[in-house]
Amino acid sequence: MKAKTRFYCKECGNEALRWMGQCPACGSWDSFVEQPLKSSGKKRDNSAVVSRKTAERLSELDAENEVRFSTGMKELDRVLGGGVVNGSLILVGGAPGIGKSTLLLQICGELERQNRILYVSGEESARQIKLRADRLGVGNGNIYLLSETDIAGILDTVDELKPNILIVDSIQTLYSEDNNSAPGSIGQVKECTSQLMRLAKDTGTTVFVIGHVNKEGAIAGPRVLEHMVDCVLYFEGMNSAPYRILRAVKNRFGSTNEIGVFEMRDKGLEQVENPSAVLLAGRPVNTPGTCVACVMEGTRPILAEVQALLTTSSYNLPRRNSNGIEFNRAMLLLAVLEKRGGLRVGGCDAYINVIGGLDLDETAADLAVVLAVASSWLNRPIDDDIVAFGEVGLSGELRAVNNTDQRLAEAARLGFKRCVIPQSQKNFVVPRDLEVIRAKNIISAIEMVLGNN
Ligand code: TYD
Ligand code: MG
């Protein structure tokens, strides 16, 4: 006889036939919970209702079918790869209080002109939502509110109302009668998401689902949910309080490199169209240990400040810390500086930080890291009108990166006067008022920017 239950890891959603003390996929202890399996009888019922699909010839399919529409917020459209695809399911994750409900209610204001929207909330009462909507100036006729947590009730309302857009706040509050575990558990979250996904694909309704993140910063059962939905967006705070970053971690209809930047104001979220200026605000001048990098976040160049602090270590094993630059990359750059740059940083405690809570995962940020570290070590400041970008190789050479024109233009736009780039960088246009300094390796870059050792 087949097993009637399955076990799931609460942290990562890994599925197993029997209980285990430690999850083999994510390594967490005591995270397995038991979930009864749906009876196969019910499954057969369902499939009888849904009409049988026929296979279509690929060459005869119309690619135009994938219609996108704008949310009215350029930053959100950008993260989604140029707007929302009709009939897709988008999961928006984030910590409580970060502004997920606000973001979705605000886009309702834009979308209600052409669409009928059903906003389902299992968290707040209709009155609370009304108060917030009034504050945001949203709700002129085409938004319907429903306080419901039973997925069957939601699907019935969708059937009656036939909205083009469904918003569910949040997936953790929903439950399905088909599944007898508690709301918010892996089994329920999975079951409700799959029913919403079916709704989106069968009726062409665009569904936005809000998901809370657990203490590790992942949406409960992330692997389960991530592979089920079309897009996963994360809404995160930046270090400087009112700013928020929206990023895509999965997108079936676009790239996942794009970020959107927002500011939380008293009248809701406002788009930040000039993130570089926000990230560079309050930059210390004439202080050693900081350098401005230019990285591409998707299709947009962004300037960010990299800081480094080197101190003599009082430990046998120096302390190392890196925020915003991947730790191993930062250690590699320190090693290159020691061996090829001639700076004895090996015995120092080293702290590296990117201002604003941005993760710079592009290798183009290497040169700025190296210059910030060198500046701290030499205790000499880098002029505040200098930007640097370029990849650093293991022999200390600087290697060309792409999108030179866009990076240079962004530096010029923000009033920088000089830009340090790899000598091997080719075919670019130098903007007016910007001087390009070309360096072959890290030694010459350090010399040009910080003077001789
Ligand atoms: P909310 O959207 O409720 O967060 P989430 O749904 O992610 O839990 O946002 C809550 C926070 O946003 C709350 O601390 C108040 C703040 N806020 C503003 O500052 N201005 C506003 O106009 C709104 C609606 C909320
Ligand atoms: Mg909320």
CSV table of C-alpha atoms and ligand atoms in Angstrom, one decimal:
chain,number,residue,atom,x,y,z
A,1,MET,CA,0.0,0.0,0.0
A,2,LYS,CA,1.2,3.5,-0.8
A,3,ALA,CA,2.1,5.9,2.1
A,4,LYS,CA,-0.7,8.2,3.1
A,5,THR,CA,1.5,11.0,4.3
A,6,ARG,CA,4.5,12.9,3.2
A,7,PHE,CA,7.1,14.9,5.2
A,8,TYR,CA,8.2,18.4,4.3
A,9,CYS,CA,11.0,20.5,5.6
A,10,LYS,CA,9.6,23.7,7.1
A,11,GLU,CA,12.6,25.7,6.0
A,12,CYS,CA,13.2,24.7,2.4
A,13,GLY,CA,10.2,22.6,1.4
A,14,ASN,CA,12.2,19.5,0.7
A,15,GLU,CA,9.9,16.5,0.4
A,16,ALA,CA,10.6,13.0,1.9
A,17,LEU,CA,8.8,9.7,2.5
A,18,ARG,CA,9.8,9.5,6.1
A,19,TRP,CA,10.7,11.8,9.0
A,20,MET,CA,14.3,12.8,9.3
A,21,GLY,CA,16.1,14.7,12.1
A,22,GLN,CA,18.1,16.8,9.7
A,23,CYS,CA,17.0,18.0,6.3
A,24,PRO,CA,19.5,16.6,3.7
A,25,ALA,CA,18.8,19.6,1.4
A,26,CYS,CA,19.2,22.6,3.6
A,27,GLY,CA,20.8,21.1,6.7
A,28,SER,CA,18.3,22.4,9.3
A,29,TRP,CA,17.5,20.3,12.3
A,30,ASP,CA,14.1,19.1,13.5
A,31,SER,CA,12.4,20.9,10.6
A,32,PHE,CA,10.4,18.0,9.2
A,33,VAL,CA,6.6,18.1,9.5
A,34,GLU,CA,4.1,15.5,8.5
A,35,GLN,CA,1.4,16.4,5.9
A,36,PRO,CA,-1.3,14.0,4.8
A,37,LEU,CA,-1.3,13.3,1.1
A,38,LYS,CA,-4.4,14.4,-0.9
A,39,SER,CA,-6.6,11.4,-1.6
A,40,SER,CA,-6.2,10.4,-5.2
A,41,GLY,CA,-10.0,10.1,-5.5
A,42,LYS,CA,-10.3,13.9,-5.3
A,43,LYS,CA,-7.6,14.4,-7.9
A,44,ARG,CA,-9.6,12.3,-10.3
A,45,ASP,CA,-12.7,14.5,-9.6
A,46,ASN,CA,-10.8,17.6,-10.4
A,47,SER,CA,-9.5,16.4,-13.6
A,48,ALA,CA,-13.0,15.4,-14.8
A,49,VAL,CA,-14.1,19.0,-14.5
A,50,VAL,CA,-11.2,20.6,-16.3
A,51,SER,CA,-11.6,20.0,-20.0
A,52,ARG,CA,-8.9,18.0,-21.7
A,53,LYS,CA,-6.1,20.1,-23.3
A,54,THR,CA,-4.9,19.4,-26.8
A,55,ALA,CA,-1.3,19.8,-28.0
A,56,GLU,CA,-0.6,22.7,-30.3
A,57,ARG,CA,2.0,23.0,-32.9
A,58,LEU,CA,4.9,25.2,-31.7
A,59,SER,CA,5.3,27.0,-35.1
A,60,GLU,CA,1.6,27.9,-35.1
A,61,LEU,CA,1.6,29.5,-31.7
A,62,ASP,CA,1.2,33.2,-31.6
A,63,ALA,CA,3.9,34.8,-29.5
A,64,GLU,CA,1.8,38.0,-29.4
A,65,ASN,CA,-0.3,36.1,-26.9
A,66,GLU,CA,2.0,37.2,-24.1
A,67,VAL,CA,0.4,40.6,-23.5
A,68,ARG,CA,2.1,42.8,-21.0
A,69,PHE,CA,0.5,45.7,-19.3
A,70,SER,CA,2.1,48.5,-17.2
A,71,THR,CA,1.5,48.8,-13.5
A,72,GLY,CA,1.8,52.5,-13.7
A,73,MET,CA,5.0,52.3,-11.6
A,74,LYS,CA,8.1,52.4,-13.7
A,75,GLU,CA,10.3,50.8,-11.0
A,76,LEU,CA,7.9,47.8,-10.7
A,77,ASP,CA,7.6,47.4,-14.4
A,78,ARG,CA,11.3,47.4,-14.7
A,79,VAL,CA,11.8,44.6,-12.2
A,80,LEU,CA,9.1,42.6,-14.0
A,81,GLY,CA,10.9,42.9,-17.3
A,82,GLY,CA,8.8,45.6,-18.8
A,83,GLY,CA,5.3,45.2,-17.2
A,84,VAL,CA,3.1,42.4,-16.0
A,85,VAL,CA,2.4,39.5,-18.3
A,86,ASN,CA,-1.4,38.8,-18.5
A,87,GLY,CA,-2.4,35.7,-16.6
A,88,SER,CA,0.8,35.3,-14.6
A,89,LEU,CA,1.2,34.7,-10.9
A,90,ILE,CA,3.6,37.0,-9.1
A,91,LEU,CA,4.7,36.3,-5.6
A,92,VAL,CA,5.8,39.4,-3.6
A,93,GLY,CA,7.9,38.5,-0.5
A,94,GLY,CA,9.2,40.6,2.3
A,95,ALA,CA,9.5,41.1,6.0
A,96,PRO,CA,6.4,42.3,7.9
A,97,GLY,CA,5.9,46.1,7.8
A,98,ILE,CA,8.3,46.6,4.8
A,99,GLY,CA,5.4,47.9,2.6
A,100,LYS,CA,4.1,44.9,0.6
A,101,SER,CA,0.4,45.7,1.1
A,102,THR,CA,1.1,49.4,0.4
A,103,LEU,CA,2.8,48.6,-2.8
A,104,LEU,CA,0.0,46.4,-4.1
A,105,LEU,CA,-2.7,48.7,-3.0
A,106,GLN,CA,-1.0,51.6,-4.8
A,107,ILE,CA,-0.7,49.8,-8.1
A,108,CYS,CA,-4.5,49.0,-7.7
A,109,GLY,CA,-5.0,52.8,-8.0
A,110,GLU,CA,-3.3,52.8,-11.4
A,111,LEU,CA,-4.8,49.6,-12.6
A,112,GLU,CA,-8.4,50.2,-11.6
A,113,ARG,CA,-9.0,52.6,-14.5
A,114,GLN,CA,-8.9,49.7,-17.0
A,115,ASN,CA,-9.3,46.6,-14.8
A,116,ARG,CA,-11.6,45.1,-12.3
A,117,ILE,CA,-9.6,44.2,-9.2
A,118,LEU,CA,-10.4,41.8,-6.4
A,119,TYR,CA,-8.3,42.5,-3.3
A,120,VAL,CA,-8.5,39.6,-0.8
A,121,SER,CA,-7.1,40.2,2.6
A,122,GLY,CA,-6.8,37.6,5.4
A,123,GLU,CA,-4.8,40.0,7.5
A,124,GLU,CA,-6.7,43.3,7.7
A,125,SER,CA,-10.4,44.1,7.9
A,126,ALA,CA,-12.1,45.8,4.9
A,127,ARG,CA,-12.3,49.0,7.1
A,128,GLN,CA,-8.5,49.0,7.7
A,129,ILE,CA,-7.9,48.6,4.0
A,130,LYS,CA,-10.3,51.4,3.2
A,131,LEU,CA,-8.5,53.7,5.6
A,132,ARG,CA,-5.2,53.0,3.9
A,133,ALA,CA,-6.7,53.3,0.5
A,134,ASP,CA,-8.1,56.7,1.3
A,135,ARG,CA,-4.6,57.8,2.5
A,136,LEU,CA,-3.1,56.6,-0.7
A,137,GLY,CA,-5.9,58.1,-2.8
A,138,VAL,CA,-6.9,54.7,-4.2
A,139,GLY,CA,-10.3,53.3,-4.8
A,140,ASN,CA,-12.5,55.1,-7.3
A,141,GLY,CA,-14.9,52.3,-8.2
A,142,ASN,CA,-13.2,49.2,-9.7
A,143,ILE,CA,-11.6,47.6,-6.6
A,144,TYR,CA,-13.5,45.0,-4.7
A,145,LEU,CA,-12.5,44.0,-1.2
A,146,LEU,CA,-13.0,40.6,0.3
A,147,SER,CA,-12.0,39.4,3.8
A,148,GLU,CA,-11.7,35.7,3.3
A,149,THR,CA,-9.2,33.0,4.1
A,150,ASP,CA,-10.9,30.0,2.6
A,151,ILE,CA,-9.5,29.4,-0.9
A,152,ALA,CA,-12.7,27.9,-2.1
A,153,GLY,CA,-14.6,31.0,-1.0
A,154,ILE,CA,-12.1,33.2,-2.9
A,155,LEU,CA,-12.4,31.1,-6.0
A,156,ASP,CA,-16.2,31.3,-5.8
A,157,THR,CA,-16.0,35.1,-5.6
A,158,VAL,CA,-13.6,35.2,-8.5
A,159,ASP,CA,-16.1,33.1,-10.5
A,160,GLU,CA,-18.9,35.6,-9.8
A,161,LEU,CA,-17.0,38.8,-10.1
A,162,LYS,CA,-14.6,37.9,-12.9
A,163,PRO,CA,-11.8,40.3,-12.0
A,164,ASN,CA,-8.8,40.7,-14.3
A,165,ILE,CA,-6.5,41.1,-11.4
A,166,LEU,CA,-6.6,39.2,-8.1
A,167,ILE,CA,-4.5,40.3,-5.1
A,168,VAL,CA,-4.0,37.9,-2.2
A,169,ASP,CA,-2.7,39.3,1.1
A,170,SER,CA,-1.1,37.0,2.3
A,171,ILE,CA,-0.6,33.3,1.2
A,172,GLN,CA,0.2,32.3,4.8
A,173,THR,CA,-3.4,33.2,5.9
A,174,LEU,CA,-5.1,31.0,3.3
A,175,TYR,CA,-6.4,27.5,3.9
A,176,SER,CA,-8.0,24.8,1.8
A,177,GLU,CA,-10.5,22.3,3.0
A,178,ASP,CA,-8.7,19.7,0.9
A,179,ASN,CA,-5.8,19.8,3.3
A,180,ASN,CA,-6.3,19.4,7.0
A,181,SER,CA,-3.1,21.1,8.2
A,182,ALA,CA,-2.9,24.5,9.8
A,183,PRO,CA,-2.9,27.7,7.6
A,184,GLY,CA,0.7,28.9,6.9
A,185,SER,CA,2.0,25.3,7.0
A,186,ILE,CA,3.9,24.0,4.0
A,187,GLY,CA,1.1,21.8,2.8
A,188,GLN,CA,-1.5,24.6,2.9
A,189,VAL,CA,0.8,27.2,1.3
A,190,LYS,CA,1.6,24.7,-1.5
A,191,GLU,CA,-2.0,23.7,-2.0
A,192,CYS,CA,-3.4,27.2,-2.1
A,193,THR,CA,-0.6,28.4,-4.4
A,194,SER,CA,-1.3,25.6,-6.8
A,195,GLN,CA,-5.0,26.4,-6.9
A,196,LEU,CA,-4.2,30.1,-7.6
A,197,MET,CA,-1.8,29.1,-10.3
A,198,ARG,CA,-4.4,27.0,-11.9
A,199,LEU,CA,-6.9,29.9,-11.7
A,200,ALA,CA,-4.3,32.2,-13.4
A,201,LYS,CA,-3.6,29.8,-16.2
A,202,ASP,CA,-7.2,28.7,-16.8
A,203,THR,CA,-8.9,32.1,-16.7
A,204,GLY,CA,-6.1,34.5,-17.6
A,205,THR,CA,-6.5,36.3,-14.4
A,206,THR,CA,-3.3,38.0,-13.2
A,207,VAL,CA,-2.6,37.1,-9.6
A,208,PHE,CA,-0.4,38.9,-7.2
A,209,VAL,CA,0.3,36.9,-4.0
A,210,ILE,CA,2.0,38.4,-0.9
A,211,GLY,CA,4.2,36.1,1.1
A,212,HIS,CA,5.9,36.7,4.4
A,213,VAL,CA,9.5,35.7,4.9
A,214,ASN,CA,10.7,33.7,7.8
A,215,LYS,CA,13.6,34.5,10.0
A,216,GLU,CA,16.1,33.2,7.5
A,217,GLY,CA,14.7,35.7,5.0
A,218,ALA,CA,13.0,33.2,2.7
A,219,ILE,CA,9.3,32.8,1.9
A,220,ALA,CA,8.0,29.9,3.9
A,221,GLY,CA,8.8,26.8,1.8
A,222,PRO,CA,10.7,28.9,-0.8
A,223,ARG,CA,11.6,26.1,-3.0
A,224,VAL,CA,8.1,24.8,-3.2
A,225,LEU,CA,6.7,28.2,-4.0
A,226,GLU,CA,9.5,29.4,-6.2
A,227,HIS,CA,9.2,26.6,-8.8
A,228,MET,CA,5.4,26.9,-8.8
A,229,VAL,CA,4.9,30.6,-9.6
A,230,ASP,CA,6.0,32.7,-12.6
A,231,CYS,CA,7.8,35.5,-10.8
A,232,VAL,CA,9.2,35.9,-7.3
A,233,LEU,CA,9.9,39.5,-6.1
A,234,TYR,CA,11.5,40.4,-2.9
A,235,PHE,CA,10.9,43.7,-1.2
A,236,GLU,CA,13.7,44.6,1.2
A,237,GLY,CA,14.8,47.6,3.2
A,238,MET,CA,18.0,49.4,2.6
A,239,ASN,CA,20.2,50.4,5.5
A,240,SER,CA,19.1,54.0,5.2
A,241,ALA,CA,15.6,53.7,6.6
A,242,PRO,CA,12.9,55.0,4.2
A,243,TYR,CA,14.4,53.3,1.1
A,244,ARG,CA,13.2,50.0,-0.2
A,245,ILE,CA,14.7,47.8,-2.9
A,246,LEU,CA,12.5,45.5,-5.0
A,247,ARG,CA,14.3,42.7,-6.8
A,248,ALA,CA,13.3,39.7,-8.8
A,249,VAL,CA,14.8,36.4,-7.8
A,250,LYS,CA,12.8,34.5,-10.4
A,251,ASN,CA,11.2,35.7,-13.6
A,252,ARG,CA,9.8,33.5,-16.3
A,253,PHE,CA,9.3,36.6,-18.5
A,254,GLY,CA,12.4,38.6,-18.0
A,255,SER,CA,15.8,38.9,-16.4
A,256,THR,CA,16.4,38.8,-12.7
A,257,ASN,CA,19.1,41.4,-12.5
A,258,GLU,CA,16.8,44.4,-12.4
A,259,ILE,CA,16.1,46.3,-9.2
A,260,GLY,CA,13.5,48.9,-8.4
A,261,VAL,CA,14.1,51.5,-5.7
A,262,PHE,CA,11.3,53.1,-3.6
A,263,GLU,CA,11.0,55.6,-0.7
A,264,MET,CA,8.3,55.2,1.9
A,265,ARG,CA,6.6,58.5,2.5
A,266,ASP,CA,3.5,59.5,4.5
A,267,LYS,CA,1.4,59.2,1.3
A,268,GLY,CA,2.8,55.7,0.4
A,269,LEU,CA,5.7,54.5,-1.7
A,270,GLU,CA,7.4,56.9,-4.1
A,271,GLN,CA,9.6,55.7,-6.9
A,272,VAL,CA,13.3,56.8,-6.7
A,273,GLU,CA,14.4,57.4,-10.3
A,274,ASN,CA,17.9,58.4,-9.3
A,275,PRO,CA,19.1,55.7,-7.0
A,276,SER,CA,22.8,56.7,-7.4
A,277,ALA,CA,22.1,60.0,-5.8
A,278,VAL,CA,20.4,58.3,-2.9
A,279,LEU,CA,23.2,55.9,-2.4
A,280,LEU,CA,25.9,58.6,-2.5
A,281,ALA,CA,24.1,61.0,-0.2
A,282,GLY,CA,26.1,62.0,2.9
A,283,ARG,CA,29.3,60.6,1.5
A,284,PRO,CA,32.3,61.6,3.6
A,285,VAL,CA,34.9,63.8,1.8
A,286,ASN,CA,38.6,63.7,2.3
A,287,THR,CA,38.4,60.5,4.3
A,288,PRO,CA,40.6,57.5,3.6
A,289,GLY,CA,39.0,54.1,2.8
A,290,THR,CA,36.2,55.0,0.5
A,291,CYS,CA,35.8,54.7,-3.3
A,292,VAL,CA,32.8,55.0,-5.6
A,293,ALA,CA,32.1,52.0,-7.9
A,294,CYS,CA,29.8,51.9,-11.0
A,295,VAL,CA,27.9,48.6,-11.4
A,296,MET,CA,25.1,47.5,-13.7
A,297,GLU,CA,21.9,46.5,-11.9
A,298,GLY,CA,20.1,44.9,-14.9
A,299,THR,CA,20.0,47.6,-17.6
A,300,ARG,CA,20.6,50.5,-15.3
A,301,PRO,CA,24.1,51.7,-14.2
A,302,ILE,CA,24.2,52.5,-10.4
A,303,LEU,CA,26.9,54.3,-8.5
A,304,ALA,CA,27.6,53.0,-5.0
A,305,GLU,CA,30.2,53.8,-2.3
A,306,VAL,CA,32.5,51.0,-1.2
A,307,GLN,CA,34.2,51.5,2.2
A,308,ALA,CA,37.1,49.6,3.7
A,309,LEU,CA,38.7,49.8,7.1
A,310,LEU,CA,42.0,48.2,7.8
A,311,THR,CA,43.4,48.0,11.3
A,312,THR,CA,46.4,46.2,12.8
A,313,SER,CA,45.2,42.9,14.1
A,314,SER,CA,45.5,41.9,17.6
A,315,TYR,CA,44.7,38.3,16.8
A,316,ASN,CA,46.8,35.5,15.3
A,317,LEU,CA,44.1,35.0,12.7
A,318,PRO,CA,43.1,38.5,11.4
A,319,ARG,CA,39.3,39.3,11.4
A,320,ARG,CA,37.7,39.7,8.1
A,321,ASN,CA,34.2,41.0,7.4
A,322,SER,CA,32.4,41.9,4.2
A,323,ASN,CA,29.0,43.4,3.6
A,324,GLY,CA,27.7,43.9,0.0
A,325,ILE,CA,30.7,42.2,-1.6
A,326,GLU,CA,30.7,38.5,-1.6
A,327,PHE,CA,33.1,37.3,1.2
A,328,ASN,CA,35.3,35.0,-0.9
A,329,ARG,CA,35.6,37.7,-3.6
A,330,ALA,CA,36.7,40.2,-1.0
A,331,MET,CA,39.3,37.8,0.4
A,332,LEU,CA,40.6,37.1,-3.1
A,333,LEU,CA,41.0,40.8,-3.8
A,334,LEU,CA,42.9,41.2,-0.5
A,335,ALA,CA,45.2,38.4,-1.5
A,336,VAL,CA,45.8,40.0,-4.9
A,337,LEU,CA,46.6,43.3,-3.2
A,338,GLU,CA,49.1,41.7,-0.9
A,339,LYS,CA,50.9,39.6,-3.6
A,340,ARG,CA,50.6,41.8,-6.7
A,341,GLY,CA,50.0,45.2,-5.3
A,342,GLY,CA,52.7,45.1,-2.7
A,343,LEU,CA,50.5,46.3,0.2
A,344,ARG,CA,51.1,44.2,3.3
A,345,VAL,CA,47.4,43.8,4.2
A,346,GLY,CA,47.7,40.2,5.2
A,347,GLY,CA,48.1,40.8,8.9
A,348,CYS,CA,45.4,43.4,9.1
A,349,ASP,CA,41.8,43.1,10.3
A,350,ALA,CA,39.8,44.1,7.2
A,351,TYR,CA,36.2,45.3,7.1
A,352,ILE,CA,34.5,46.0,3.7
A,353,ASN,CA,31.1,47.5,3.4
A,354,VAL,CA,28.9,48.8,0.6
A,355,ILE,CA,26.7,51.7,1.7
A,356,GLY,CA,23.0,51.4,1.3
A,357,GLY,CA,22.7,47.7,1.8
A,358,LEU,CA,23.2,47.0,-1.9
A,359,ASP,CA,24.8,43.7,-3.0
A,360,LEU,CA,27.4,44.4,-5.7
A,361,ASP,CA,27.8,41.0,-7.3
A,362,GLU,CA,29.3,42.3,-10.5
A,363,THR,CA,33.1,41.9,-10.9
A,364,ALA,CA,33.1,45.4,-12.2
A,365,ALA,CA,33.1,46.5,-8.6
A,366,ASP,CA,36.6,44.9,-8.0
A,367,LEU,CA,38.6,47.9,-8.7
A,368,ALA,CA,36.7,50.1,-6.3
A,369,VAL,CA,37.2,47.5,-3.6
A,370,VAL,CA,40.9,47.4,-4.2
A,371,LEU,CA,41.2,51.2,-4.2
A,372,ALA,CA,39.1,51.6,-1.0
A,373,VAL,CA,41.3,49.0,0.7
A,374,ALA,CA,44.5,50.6,-0.5
A,375,SER,CA,43.3,54.0,0.5
A,376,SER,CA,42.6,52.8,4.0
A,377,TRP,CA,45.9,51.0,4.3
A,378,LEU,CA,47.9,54.0,3.0
A,379,ASN,CA,45.7,56.3,5.1
A,380,ARG,CA,45.3,58.6,2.1
A,381,PRO,CA,41.9,59.7,0.8
A,382,ILE,CA,40.8,59.3,-2.8
A,383,ASP,CA,39.5,62.5,-4.4
A,384,ASP,CA,35.8,62.7,-4.2
A,385,ASP,CA,35.3,63.3,-7.9
A,386,ILE,CA,36.7,59.9,-8.9
A,387,VAL,CA,34.7,56.8,-9.9
A,388,ALA,CA,36.3,53.4,-10.7
A,389,PHE,CA,35.2,50.2,-12.3
A,390,GLY,CA,36.9,47.1,-13.7
A,391,GLU,CA,37.5,43.5,-13.0
A,392,VAL,CA,40.7,42.5,-11.1
A,393,GLY,CA,42.5,39.3,-12.3
A,394,LEU,CA,44.6,37.1,-10.1
A,395,SER,CA,47.9,38.6,-11.5
A,396,GLY,CA,46.7,42.0,-10.5
A,397,GLU,CA,45.8,43.0,-14.1
A,398,LEU,CA,42.6,45.0,-14.8
A,399,ARG,CA,40.2,43.5,-17.2
A,400,ALA,CA,37.6,45.1,-19.3
A,401,VAL,CA,33.9,45.0,-18.4
A,402,ASN,CA,30.9,45.6,-20.6
A,403,ASN,CA,28.5,48.6,-20.8
A,404,THR,CA,31.3,51.2,-20.7
A,405,ASP,CA,29.3,54.0,-22.3
A,406,GLN,CA,26.4,53.7,-19.8
A,407,ARG,CA,28.7,53.6,-16.8
A,408,LEU,CA,30.7,56.6,-18.0
A,409,ALA,CA,27.5,58.5,-18.7
A,410,GLU,CA,26.1,57.8,-15.2
A,411,ALA,CA,29.4,59.0,-13.6
A,412,ALA,CA,29.3,62.2,-15.7
A,413,ARG,CA,25.6,62.7,-14.9
A,414,LEU,CA,26.2,62.7,-11.2
A,415,GLY,CA,29.0,65.3,-11.6
A,416,PHE,CA,32.1,63.1,-11.3
A,417,LYS,CA,35.1,64.4,-13.1
A,418,ARG,CA,37.4,61.4,-13.4
A,419,CYS,CA,36.9,57.7,-14.0
A,420,VAL,CA,39.5,55.0,-13.6
A,421,ILE,CA,39.0,52.1,-16.0
A,422,PRO,CA,41.0,49.1,-17.3
A,423,GLN,CA,43.4,49.9,-20.1
A,424,SER,CA,42.0,47.1,-22.2
A,425,GLN,CA,38.5,48.7,-22.2
A,426,LYS,CA,37.7,49.5,-25.9
A,427,ASN,CA,35.2,51.3,-28.1
A,428,PHE,CA,33.6,53.8,-25.8
A,429,VAL,CA,32.5,57.4,-25.9
A,430,VAL,CA,33.9,59.7,-23.3
A,431,PRO,CA,31.2,62.1,-22.0
A,432,ARG,CA,32.0,65.8,-21.9
A,433,ASP,CA,33.6,67.0,-18.6
A,434,LEU,CA,34.7,63.5,-17.7
A,435,GLU,CA,38.4,62.5,-17.8
A,436,VAL,CA,39.1,58.8,-18.3
A,437,ILE,CA,42.1,57.4,-16.5
A,438,ARG,CA,43.3,54.1,-18.0
A,439,ALA,CA,45.2,51.7,-15.8
A,440,LYS,CA,46.9,48.4,-16.8
A,441,ASN,CA,47.0,46.8,-13.4
A,442,ILE,CA,46.2,47.5,-9.8
A,443,ILE,CA,49.7,49.0,-9.1
A,444,SER,CA,49.3,51.7,-11.7
A,445,ALA,CA,45.7,52.3,-10.7
A,446,ILE,CA,46.7,52.8,-7.0
A,447,GLU,CA,49.6,55.1,-8.1
A,448,MET,CA,47.4,57.3,-10.3
A,449,VAL,CA,44.7,57.7,-7.7
A,450,LEU,CA,46.7,57.6,-4.4
A,451,GLY,CA,50.2,58.6,-5.4
A,452,ASN,CA,53.4,56.5,-5.0
A,453,ASN,CA,53.7,54.3,-2.0
B,1,TYD,P1,2.6,47.6,4.9
B,1,TYD,O1,2.3,47.8,3.5
B,1,TYD,O2,1.4,47.3,5.9
B,1,TYD,O3,3.6,46.4,5.1
B,1,TYD,P2,3.5,44.9,4.9
B,1,TYD,O4,2.2,44.6,4.2
B,1,TYD,O5,4.7,44.5,4.1
B,1,TYD,O6,3.5,44.2,6.2
B,1,TYD,O7,3.4,48.9,5.4
B,1,TYD,C1,3.5,49.1,6.7
B,1,TYD,C2,4.4,50.3,7.0
B,1,TYD,O8,4.4,51.3,6.1
B,1,TYD,C3,4.0,50.9,8.3
B,1,TYD,O9,5.1,50.9,9.2
B,1,TYD,C4,3.5,52.3,8.0
B,1,TYD,C5,4.2,52.6,6.7
B,1,TYD,N1,3.5,53.4,5.8
B,1,TYD,C6,3.9,54.7,5.6
B,1,TYD,O10,4.9,55.1,6.1
B,1,TYD,N2,3.2,55.5,4.7
B,1,TYD,C7,2.1,55.1,4.1
B,1,TYD,O11,1.5,55.9,3.3
B,1,TYD,C8,1.6,53.8,4.4
B,1,TYD,C9,0.3,53.3,3.8
B,1,TYD,C10,2.3,53.0,5.2
B,2,MG,MG,0.5,43.7,4.9
